[in-house]
PDB file of C-alpha atoms in Angstrom:
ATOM      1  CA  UNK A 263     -16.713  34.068  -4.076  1.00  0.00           C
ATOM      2  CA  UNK A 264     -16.739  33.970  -7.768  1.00  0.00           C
ATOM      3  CA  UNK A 265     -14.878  34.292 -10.908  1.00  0.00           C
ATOM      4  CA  UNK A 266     -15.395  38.027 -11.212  1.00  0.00           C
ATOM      5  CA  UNK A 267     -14.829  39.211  -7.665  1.00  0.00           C
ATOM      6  CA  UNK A 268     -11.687  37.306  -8.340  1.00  0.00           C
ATOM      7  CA  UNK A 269     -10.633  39.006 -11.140  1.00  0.00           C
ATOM      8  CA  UNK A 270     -11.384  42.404  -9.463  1.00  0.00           C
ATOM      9  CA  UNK A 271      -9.253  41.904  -6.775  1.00  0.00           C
ATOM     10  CA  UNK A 272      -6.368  40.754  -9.712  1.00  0.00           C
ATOM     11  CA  UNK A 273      -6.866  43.858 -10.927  1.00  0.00           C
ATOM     12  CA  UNK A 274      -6.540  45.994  -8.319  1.00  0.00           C
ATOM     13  CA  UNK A 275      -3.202  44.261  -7.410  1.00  0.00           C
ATOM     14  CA  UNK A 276      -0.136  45.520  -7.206  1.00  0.00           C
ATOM     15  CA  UNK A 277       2.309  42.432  -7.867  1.00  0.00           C
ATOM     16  CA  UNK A 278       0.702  38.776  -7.888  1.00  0.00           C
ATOM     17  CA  UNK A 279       2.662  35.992  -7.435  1.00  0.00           C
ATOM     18  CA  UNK A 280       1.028  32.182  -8.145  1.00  0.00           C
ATOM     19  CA  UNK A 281       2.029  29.278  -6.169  1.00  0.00           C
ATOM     20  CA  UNK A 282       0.853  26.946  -8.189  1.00  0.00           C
ATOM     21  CA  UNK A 283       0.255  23.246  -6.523  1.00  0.00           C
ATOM     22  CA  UNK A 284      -0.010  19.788  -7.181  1.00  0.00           C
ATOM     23  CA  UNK A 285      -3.849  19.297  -8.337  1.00  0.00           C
ATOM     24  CA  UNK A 286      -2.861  21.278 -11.453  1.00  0.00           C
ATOM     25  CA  UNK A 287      -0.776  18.770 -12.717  1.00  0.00           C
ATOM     26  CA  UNK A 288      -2.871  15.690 -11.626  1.00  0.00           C
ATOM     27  CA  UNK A 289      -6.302  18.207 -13.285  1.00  0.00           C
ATOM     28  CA  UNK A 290      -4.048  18.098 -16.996  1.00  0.00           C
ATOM     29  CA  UNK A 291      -3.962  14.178 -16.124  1.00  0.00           C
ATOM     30  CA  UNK A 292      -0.532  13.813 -14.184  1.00  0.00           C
ATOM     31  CA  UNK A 293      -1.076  10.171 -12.489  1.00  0.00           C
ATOM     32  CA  UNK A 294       0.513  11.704  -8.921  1.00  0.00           C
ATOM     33  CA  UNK A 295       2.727   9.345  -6.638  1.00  0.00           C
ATOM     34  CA  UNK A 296       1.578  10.850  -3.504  1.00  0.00           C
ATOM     35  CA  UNK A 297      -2.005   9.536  -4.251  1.00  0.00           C
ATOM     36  CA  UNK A 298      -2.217   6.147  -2.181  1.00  0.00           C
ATOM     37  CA  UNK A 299      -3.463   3.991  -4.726  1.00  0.00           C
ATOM     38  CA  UNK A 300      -0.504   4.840  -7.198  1.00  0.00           C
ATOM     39  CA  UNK A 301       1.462   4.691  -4.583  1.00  0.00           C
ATOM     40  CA  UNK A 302       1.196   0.970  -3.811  1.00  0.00           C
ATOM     41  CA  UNK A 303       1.260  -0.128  -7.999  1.00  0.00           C
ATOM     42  CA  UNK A 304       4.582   1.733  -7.452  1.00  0.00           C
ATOM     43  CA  UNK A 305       5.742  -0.535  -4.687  1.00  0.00           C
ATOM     44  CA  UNK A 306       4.219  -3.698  -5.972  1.00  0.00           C
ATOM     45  CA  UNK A 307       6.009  -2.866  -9.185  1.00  0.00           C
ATOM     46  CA  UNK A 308       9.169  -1.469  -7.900  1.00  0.00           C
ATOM     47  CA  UNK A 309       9.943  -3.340  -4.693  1.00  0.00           C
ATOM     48  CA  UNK A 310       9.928  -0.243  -3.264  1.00  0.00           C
ATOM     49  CA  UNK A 311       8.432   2.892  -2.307  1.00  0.00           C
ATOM     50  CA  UNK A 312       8.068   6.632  -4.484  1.00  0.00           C
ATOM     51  CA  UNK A 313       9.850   7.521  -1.996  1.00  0.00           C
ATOM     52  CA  UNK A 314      12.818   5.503  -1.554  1.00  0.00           C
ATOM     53  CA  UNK A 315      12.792   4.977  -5.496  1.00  0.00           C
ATOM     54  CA  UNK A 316      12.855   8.519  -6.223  1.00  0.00           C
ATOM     55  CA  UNK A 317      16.121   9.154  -3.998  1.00  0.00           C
ATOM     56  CA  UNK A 318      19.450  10.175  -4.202  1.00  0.00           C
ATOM     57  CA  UNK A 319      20.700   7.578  -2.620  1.00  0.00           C
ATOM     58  CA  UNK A 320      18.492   4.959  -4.892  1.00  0.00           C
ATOM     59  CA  UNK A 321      20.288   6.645  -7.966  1.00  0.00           C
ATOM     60  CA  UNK A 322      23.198   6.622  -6.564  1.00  0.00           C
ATOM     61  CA  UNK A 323      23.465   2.937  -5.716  1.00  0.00           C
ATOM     62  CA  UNK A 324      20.815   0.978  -8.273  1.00  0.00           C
ATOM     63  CA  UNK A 325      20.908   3.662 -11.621  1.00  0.00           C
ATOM     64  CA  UNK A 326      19.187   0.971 -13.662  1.00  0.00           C
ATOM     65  CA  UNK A 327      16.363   0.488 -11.505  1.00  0.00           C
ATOM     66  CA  UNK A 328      15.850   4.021 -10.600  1.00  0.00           C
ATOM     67  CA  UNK A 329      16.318   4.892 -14.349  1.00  0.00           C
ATOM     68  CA  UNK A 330      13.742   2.001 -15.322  1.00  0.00           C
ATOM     69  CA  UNK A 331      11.269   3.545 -12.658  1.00  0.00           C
ATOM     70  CA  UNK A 332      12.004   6.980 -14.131  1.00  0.00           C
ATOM     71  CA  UNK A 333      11.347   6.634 -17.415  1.00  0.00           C
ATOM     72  CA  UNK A 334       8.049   4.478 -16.964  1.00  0.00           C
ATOM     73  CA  UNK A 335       7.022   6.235 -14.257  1.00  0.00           C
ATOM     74  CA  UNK A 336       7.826   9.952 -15.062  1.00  0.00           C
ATOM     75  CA  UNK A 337       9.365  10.705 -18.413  1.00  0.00           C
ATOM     76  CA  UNK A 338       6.040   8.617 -19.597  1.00  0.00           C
ATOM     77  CA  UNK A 339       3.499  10.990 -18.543  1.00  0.00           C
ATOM     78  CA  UNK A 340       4.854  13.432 -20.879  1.00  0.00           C
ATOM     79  CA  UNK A 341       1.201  15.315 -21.546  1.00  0.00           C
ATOM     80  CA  UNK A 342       0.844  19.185 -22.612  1.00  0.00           C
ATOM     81  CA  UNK A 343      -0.174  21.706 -19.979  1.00  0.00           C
ATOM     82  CA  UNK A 344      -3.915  22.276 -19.843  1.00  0.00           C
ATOM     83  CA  UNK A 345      -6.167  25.281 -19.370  1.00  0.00           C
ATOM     84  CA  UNK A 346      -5.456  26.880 -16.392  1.00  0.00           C
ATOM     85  CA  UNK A 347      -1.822  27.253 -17.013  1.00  0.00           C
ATOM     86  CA  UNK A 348      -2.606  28.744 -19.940  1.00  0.00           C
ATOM     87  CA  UNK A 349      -5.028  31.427 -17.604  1.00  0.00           C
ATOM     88  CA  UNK A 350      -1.691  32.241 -15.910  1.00  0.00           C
ATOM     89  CA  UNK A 351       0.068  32.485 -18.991  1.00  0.00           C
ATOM     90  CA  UNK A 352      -2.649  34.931 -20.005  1.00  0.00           C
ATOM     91  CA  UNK A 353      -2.609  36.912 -16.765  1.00  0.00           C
ATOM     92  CA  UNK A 354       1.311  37.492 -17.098  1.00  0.00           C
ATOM     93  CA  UNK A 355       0.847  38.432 -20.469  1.00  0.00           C
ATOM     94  CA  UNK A 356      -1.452  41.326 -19.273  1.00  0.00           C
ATOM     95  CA  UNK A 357       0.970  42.339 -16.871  1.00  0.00           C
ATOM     96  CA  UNK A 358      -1.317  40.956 -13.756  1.00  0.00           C
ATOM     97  CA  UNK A 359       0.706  37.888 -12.533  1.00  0.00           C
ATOM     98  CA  UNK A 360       4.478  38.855 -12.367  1.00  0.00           C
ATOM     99  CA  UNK A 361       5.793  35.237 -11.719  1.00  0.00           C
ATOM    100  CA  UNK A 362       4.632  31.723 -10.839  1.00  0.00           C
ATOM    101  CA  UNK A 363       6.691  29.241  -8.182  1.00  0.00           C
ATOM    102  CA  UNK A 364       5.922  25.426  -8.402  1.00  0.00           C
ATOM    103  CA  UNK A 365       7.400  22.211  -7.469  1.00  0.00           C
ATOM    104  CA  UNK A 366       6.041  20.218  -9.795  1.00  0.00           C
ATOM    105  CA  UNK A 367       8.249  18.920 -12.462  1.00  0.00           C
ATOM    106  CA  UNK A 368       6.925  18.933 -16.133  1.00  0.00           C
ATOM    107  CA  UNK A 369       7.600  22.851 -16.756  1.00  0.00           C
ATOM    108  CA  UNK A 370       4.144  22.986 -17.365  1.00  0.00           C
ATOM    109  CA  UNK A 371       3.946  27.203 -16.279  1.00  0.00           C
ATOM    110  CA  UNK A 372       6.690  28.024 -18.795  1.00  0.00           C
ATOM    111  CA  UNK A 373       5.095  25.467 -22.062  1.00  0.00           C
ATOM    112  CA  UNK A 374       1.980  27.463 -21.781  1.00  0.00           C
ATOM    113  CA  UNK A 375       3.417  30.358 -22.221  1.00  0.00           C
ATOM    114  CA  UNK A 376       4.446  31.786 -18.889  1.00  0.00           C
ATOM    115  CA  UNK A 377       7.705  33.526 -18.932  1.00  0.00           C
ATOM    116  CA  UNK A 378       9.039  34.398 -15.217  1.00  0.00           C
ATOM    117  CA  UNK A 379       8.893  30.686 -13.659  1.00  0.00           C
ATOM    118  CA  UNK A 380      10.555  29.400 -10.560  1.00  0.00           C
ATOM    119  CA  UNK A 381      11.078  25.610 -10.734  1.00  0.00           C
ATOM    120  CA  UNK A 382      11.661  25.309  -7.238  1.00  0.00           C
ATOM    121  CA  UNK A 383      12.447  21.270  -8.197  1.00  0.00           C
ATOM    122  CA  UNK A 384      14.211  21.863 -11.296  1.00  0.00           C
ATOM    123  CA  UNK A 385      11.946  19.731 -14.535  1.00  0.00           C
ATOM    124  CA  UNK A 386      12.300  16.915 -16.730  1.00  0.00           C
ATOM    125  CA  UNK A 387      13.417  18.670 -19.577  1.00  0.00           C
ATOM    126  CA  UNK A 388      16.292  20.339 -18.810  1.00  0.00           C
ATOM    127  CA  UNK A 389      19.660  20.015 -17.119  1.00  0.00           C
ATOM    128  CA  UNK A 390      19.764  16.381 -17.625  1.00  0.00           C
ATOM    129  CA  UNK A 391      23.839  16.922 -17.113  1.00  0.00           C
ATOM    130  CA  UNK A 392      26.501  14.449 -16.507  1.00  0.00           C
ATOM    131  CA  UNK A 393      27.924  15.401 -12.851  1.00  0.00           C
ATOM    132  CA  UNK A 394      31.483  14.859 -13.880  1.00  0.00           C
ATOM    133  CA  UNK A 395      31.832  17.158 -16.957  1.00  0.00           C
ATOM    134  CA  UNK A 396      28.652  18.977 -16.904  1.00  0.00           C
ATOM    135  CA  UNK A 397      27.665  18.105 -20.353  1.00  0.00           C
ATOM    136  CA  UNK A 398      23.880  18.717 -21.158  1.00  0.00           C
ATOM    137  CA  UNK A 399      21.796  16.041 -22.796  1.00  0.00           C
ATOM    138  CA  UNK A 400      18.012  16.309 -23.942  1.00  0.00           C
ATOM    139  CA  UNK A 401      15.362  14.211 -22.440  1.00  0.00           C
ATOM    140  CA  UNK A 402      14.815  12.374 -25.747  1.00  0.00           C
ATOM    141  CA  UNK A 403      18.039  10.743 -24.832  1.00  0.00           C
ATOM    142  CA  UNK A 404      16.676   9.865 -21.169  1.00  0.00           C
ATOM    143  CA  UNK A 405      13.591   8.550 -22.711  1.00  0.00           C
ATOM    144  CA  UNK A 406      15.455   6.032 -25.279  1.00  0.00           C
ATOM    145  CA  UNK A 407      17.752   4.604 -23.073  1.00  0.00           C
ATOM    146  CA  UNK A 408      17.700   1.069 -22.673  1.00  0.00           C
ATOM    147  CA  UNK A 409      19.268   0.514 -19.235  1.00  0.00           C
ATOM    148  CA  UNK A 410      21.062   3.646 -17.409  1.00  0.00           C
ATOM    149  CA  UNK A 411      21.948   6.762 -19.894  1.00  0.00           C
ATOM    150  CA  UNK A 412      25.730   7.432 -19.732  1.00  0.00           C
ATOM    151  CA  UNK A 413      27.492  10.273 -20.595  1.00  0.00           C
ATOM    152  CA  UNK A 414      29.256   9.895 -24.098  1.00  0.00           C
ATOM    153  CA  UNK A 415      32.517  11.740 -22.603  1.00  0.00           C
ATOM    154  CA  UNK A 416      32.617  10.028 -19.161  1.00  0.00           C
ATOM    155  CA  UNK A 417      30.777   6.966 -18.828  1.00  0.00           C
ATOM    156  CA  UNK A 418      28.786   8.357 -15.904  1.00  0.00           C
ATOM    157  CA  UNK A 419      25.316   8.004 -15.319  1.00  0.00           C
ATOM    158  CA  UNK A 420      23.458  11.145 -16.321  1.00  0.00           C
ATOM    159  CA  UNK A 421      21.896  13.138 -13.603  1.00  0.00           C
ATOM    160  CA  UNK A 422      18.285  14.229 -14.619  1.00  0.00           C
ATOM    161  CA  UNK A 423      17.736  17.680 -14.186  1.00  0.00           C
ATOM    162  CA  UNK A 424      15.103  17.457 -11.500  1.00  0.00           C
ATOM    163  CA  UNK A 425      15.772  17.463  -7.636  1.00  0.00           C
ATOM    164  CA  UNK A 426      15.506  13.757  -6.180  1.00  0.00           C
ATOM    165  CA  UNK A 427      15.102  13.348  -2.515  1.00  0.00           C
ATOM    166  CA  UNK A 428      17.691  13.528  -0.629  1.00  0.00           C
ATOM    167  CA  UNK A 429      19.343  16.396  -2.339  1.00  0.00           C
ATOM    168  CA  UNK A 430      19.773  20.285  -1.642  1.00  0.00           C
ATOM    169  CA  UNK A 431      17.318  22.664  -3.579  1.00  0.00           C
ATOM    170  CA  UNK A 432      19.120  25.298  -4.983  1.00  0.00           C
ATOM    171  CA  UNK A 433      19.124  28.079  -3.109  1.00  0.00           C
ATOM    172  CA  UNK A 434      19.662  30.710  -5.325  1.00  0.00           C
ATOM    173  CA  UNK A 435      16.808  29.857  -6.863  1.00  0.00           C
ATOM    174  CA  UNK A 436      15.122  29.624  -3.665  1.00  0.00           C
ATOM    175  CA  UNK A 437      15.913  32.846  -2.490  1.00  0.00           C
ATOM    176  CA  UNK A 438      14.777  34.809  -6.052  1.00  0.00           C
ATOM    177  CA  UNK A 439      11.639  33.130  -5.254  1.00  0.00           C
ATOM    178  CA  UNK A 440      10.988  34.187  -1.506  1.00  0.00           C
ATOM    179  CA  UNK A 441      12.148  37.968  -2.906  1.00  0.00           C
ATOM    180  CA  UNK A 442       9.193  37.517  -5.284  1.00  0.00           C
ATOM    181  CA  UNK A 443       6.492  36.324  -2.485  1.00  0.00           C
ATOM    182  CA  UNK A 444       7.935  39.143   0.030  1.00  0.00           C
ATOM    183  CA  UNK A 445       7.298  41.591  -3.082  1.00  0.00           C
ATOM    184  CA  UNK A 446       3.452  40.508  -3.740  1.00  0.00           C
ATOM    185  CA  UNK A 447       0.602  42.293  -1.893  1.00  0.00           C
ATOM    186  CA  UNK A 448      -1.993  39.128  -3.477  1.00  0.00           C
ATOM    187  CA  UNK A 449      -0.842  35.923  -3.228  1.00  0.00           C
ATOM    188  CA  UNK A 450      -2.282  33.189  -5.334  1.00  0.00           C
ATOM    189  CA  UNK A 451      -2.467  29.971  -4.194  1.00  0.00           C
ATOM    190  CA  UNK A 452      -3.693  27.454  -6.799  1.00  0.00           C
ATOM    191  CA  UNK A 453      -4.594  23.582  -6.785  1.00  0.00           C
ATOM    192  CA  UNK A 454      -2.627  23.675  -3.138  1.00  0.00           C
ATOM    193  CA  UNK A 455      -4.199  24.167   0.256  1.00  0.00           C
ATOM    194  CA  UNK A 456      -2.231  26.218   3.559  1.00  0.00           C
ATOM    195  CA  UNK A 457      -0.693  23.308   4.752  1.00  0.00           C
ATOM    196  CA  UNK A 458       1.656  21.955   2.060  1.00  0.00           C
ATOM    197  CA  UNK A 459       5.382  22.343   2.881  1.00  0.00           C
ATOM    198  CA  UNK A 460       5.832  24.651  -0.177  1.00  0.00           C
ATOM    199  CA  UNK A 461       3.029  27.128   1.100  1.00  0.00           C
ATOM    200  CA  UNK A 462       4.415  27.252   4.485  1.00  0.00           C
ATOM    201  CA  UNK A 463       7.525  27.785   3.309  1.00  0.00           C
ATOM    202  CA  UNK A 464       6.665  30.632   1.428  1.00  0.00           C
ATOM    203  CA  UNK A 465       3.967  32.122   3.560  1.00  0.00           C
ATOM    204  CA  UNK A 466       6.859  33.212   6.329  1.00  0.00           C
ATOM    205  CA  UNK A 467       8.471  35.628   3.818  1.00  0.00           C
ATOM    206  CA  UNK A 468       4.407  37.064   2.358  1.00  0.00           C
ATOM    207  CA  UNK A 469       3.674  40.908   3.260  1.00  0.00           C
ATOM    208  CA  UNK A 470       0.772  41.178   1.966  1.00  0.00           C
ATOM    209  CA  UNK A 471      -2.860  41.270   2.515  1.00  0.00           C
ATOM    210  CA  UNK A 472      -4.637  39.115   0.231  1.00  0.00           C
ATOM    211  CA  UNK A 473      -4.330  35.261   0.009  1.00  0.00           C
ATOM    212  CA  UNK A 474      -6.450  33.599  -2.624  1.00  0.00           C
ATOM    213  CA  UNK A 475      -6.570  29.729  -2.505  1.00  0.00           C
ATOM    214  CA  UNK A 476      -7.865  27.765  -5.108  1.00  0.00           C
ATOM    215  CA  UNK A 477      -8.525  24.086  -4.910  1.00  0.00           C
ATOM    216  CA  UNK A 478     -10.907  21.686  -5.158  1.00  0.00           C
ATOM    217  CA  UNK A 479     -12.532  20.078  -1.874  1.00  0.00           C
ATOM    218  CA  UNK A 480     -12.029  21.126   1.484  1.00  0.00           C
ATOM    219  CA  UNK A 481      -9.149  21.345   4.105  1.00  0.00           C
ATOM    220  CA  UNK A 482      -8.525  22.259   7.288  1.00  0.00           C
ATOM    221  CA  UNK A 483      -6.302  24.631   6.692  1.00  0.00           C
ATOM    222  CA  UNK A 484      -8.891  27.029   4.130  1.00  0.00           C
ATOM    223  CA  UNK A 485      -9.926  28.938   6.996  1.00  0.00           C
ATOM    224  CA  UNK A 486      -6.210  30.883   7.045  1.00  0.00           C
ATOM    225  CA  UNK A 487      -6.398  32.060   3.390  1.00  0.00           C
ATOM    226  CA  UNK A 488      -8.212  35.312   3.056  1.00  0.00           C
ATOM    227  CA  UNK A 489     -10.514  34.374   0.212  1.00  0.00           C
ATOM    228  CA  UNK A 490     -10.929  30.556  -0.582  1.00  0.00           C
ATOM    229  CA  UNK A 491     -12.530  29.404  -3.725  1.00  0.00           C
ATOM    230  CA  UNK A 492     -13.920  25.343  -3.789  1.00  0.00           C
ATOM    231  CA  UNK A 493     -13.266  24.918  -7.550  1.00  0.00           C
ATOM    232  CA  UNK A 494     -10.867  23.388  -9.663  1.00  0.00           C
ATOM    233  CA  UNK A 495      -8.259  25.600 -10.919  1.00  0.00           C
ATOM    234  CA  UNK A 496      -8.423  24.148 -14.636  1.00  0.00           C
ATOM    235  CA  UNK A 497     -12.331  25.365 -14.417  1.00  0.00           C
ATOM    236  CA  UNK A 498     -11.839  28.619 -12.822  1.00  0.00           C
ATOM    237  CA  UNK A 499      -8.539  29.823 -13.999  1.00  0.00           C
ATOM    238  CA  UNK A 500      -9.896  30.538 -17.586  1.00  0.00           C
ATOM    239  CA  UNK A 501     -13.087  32.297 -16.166  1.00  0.00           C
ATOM    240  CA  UNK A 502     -11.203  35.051 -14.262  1.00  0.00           C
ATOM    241  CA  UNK A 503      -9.286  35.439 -17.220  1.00  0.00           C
ATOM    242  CA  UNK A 504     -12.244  36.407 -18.971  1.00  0.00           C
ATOM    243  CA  UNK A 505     -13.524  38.765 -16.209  1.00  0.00           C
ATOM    244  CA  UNK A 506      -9.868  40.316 -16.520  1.00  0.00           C
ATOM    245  CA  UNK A 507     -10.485  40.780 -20.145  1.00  0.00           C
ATOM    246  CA  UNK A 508     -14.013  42.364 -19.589  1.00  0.00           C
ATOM    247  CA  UNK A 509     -12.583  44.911 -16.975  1.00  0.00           C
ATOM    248  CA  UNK A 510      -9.612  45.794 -19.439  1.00  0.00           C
ATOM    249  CA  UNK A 511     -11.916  46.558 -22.349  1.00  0.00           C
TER     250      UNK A 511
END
């Protein structure tokens, strides 16, 4: 299946929704903690695991470490959203894709231009709040920190405005975003594959009748989308925006 097919079947939607996946943050350069060998720099750095560093319950009871692991290890890789983010910012902007839903947490969707986005995991830049007066602070201040940032009223340790393990998602954010995949006859599944948790999460409220998944390499799991595409989404992305363009003229 190729670019254009693609962007036929875009066209002929009714309501697209994008779930977009992990691969298009590591594609724009995003060094991802779920790949192994990151993974273990982590722990030989840390003393501990992504996992158990990136916790509630590690914020909650070692702030400066977690907050030292933060900002080297997240606030860091502050980069600017590549191509195919900017493909789905076009695609909204044609009225084609009516929202994208990610878990990823550098707002990338929304930078480039999208404009109905559903951080399921909230993002780095925003709500960075103090949990005992709810005061708001930017991520500059995160970022120049020395030890733990504290609130200037309360002398708390500043949340950051992303979802850490441990901790509830918020659900009315959830459910606007299952309301959105029960709404879409295409589904568009990019730089994820059928099995993630975020895809089966949403795939039990989807009605309708085209899947697309986009990623690069093979998985198991291909076989249960309707149409798979073995591609990156940063290369492809832009090229059905073009066939969208040609069909529009």
């Amino acid at each position: 299946m190729n670019s254009a097919q693609i962007a036929r079947m875009l066209s002929d939607s009714e309501y697209v929704v994008c779930l977009s996946g992990r691969e298009m943050i590591v594609e724009d350069g995003i060094d991802s903690m779920r790949d192994m060998e990151t993974a273990y720099e982590i722990e030989m750095k840390y003393g501990y695991s992504p996992e158990e560093v990136f916790s509630a319950q590690f914020f909650n009871t070692r702030a400066e470490k977690f907050y030292e692991f933060y900002r080297e290890e997240v606030l860091a890789q502050d980069k600017e959203p590549g191509r195919a983010y900017k493909a789905l910012a076009d695609m909204e902007e044609m009225g084609i894709l009516k929202s994208t839903i990610t878990r990823q947490l550098f707002n990338f969707p929304r930078r480039a231009g999208c404009k109905n986005v559903f951080n399921l995991h909230g993002n780095i830049y925003e709500k960075n709040c103090c949990p005992r007066c709810n005061k708001e602070y930017p991520v500059e201040y995160l970022k120049n920190s020395k030890k733990v940032p504290l609130c200037k009223t309360c002398g708390v340790p500043i949340h950051p405005g992303v979802t850490l393990l441990g901790e509830m998602v918020e659900i009315g954010l959830t459910t606007k975003a299952a309301d959105e995949v029960s709404k879409a006859d295409t589904l568009l599944l990019a730089g994820t594959n059928m099995r993630t948790e975020e895809v089966q999460q949403f795939m039990r409220y989807y009605q309708g009748n085209r899947v697309i998944l986009i990623h690069d390499g093979e998985h198991y799991g291909d076989k249960e989308a309707d149409y798979f595409v073995n591609a990156r989404a940063v290369d492809i992305l832009p090229e059905i925006v073009e066939e969208l363009k040609k069909i529009n003229e």
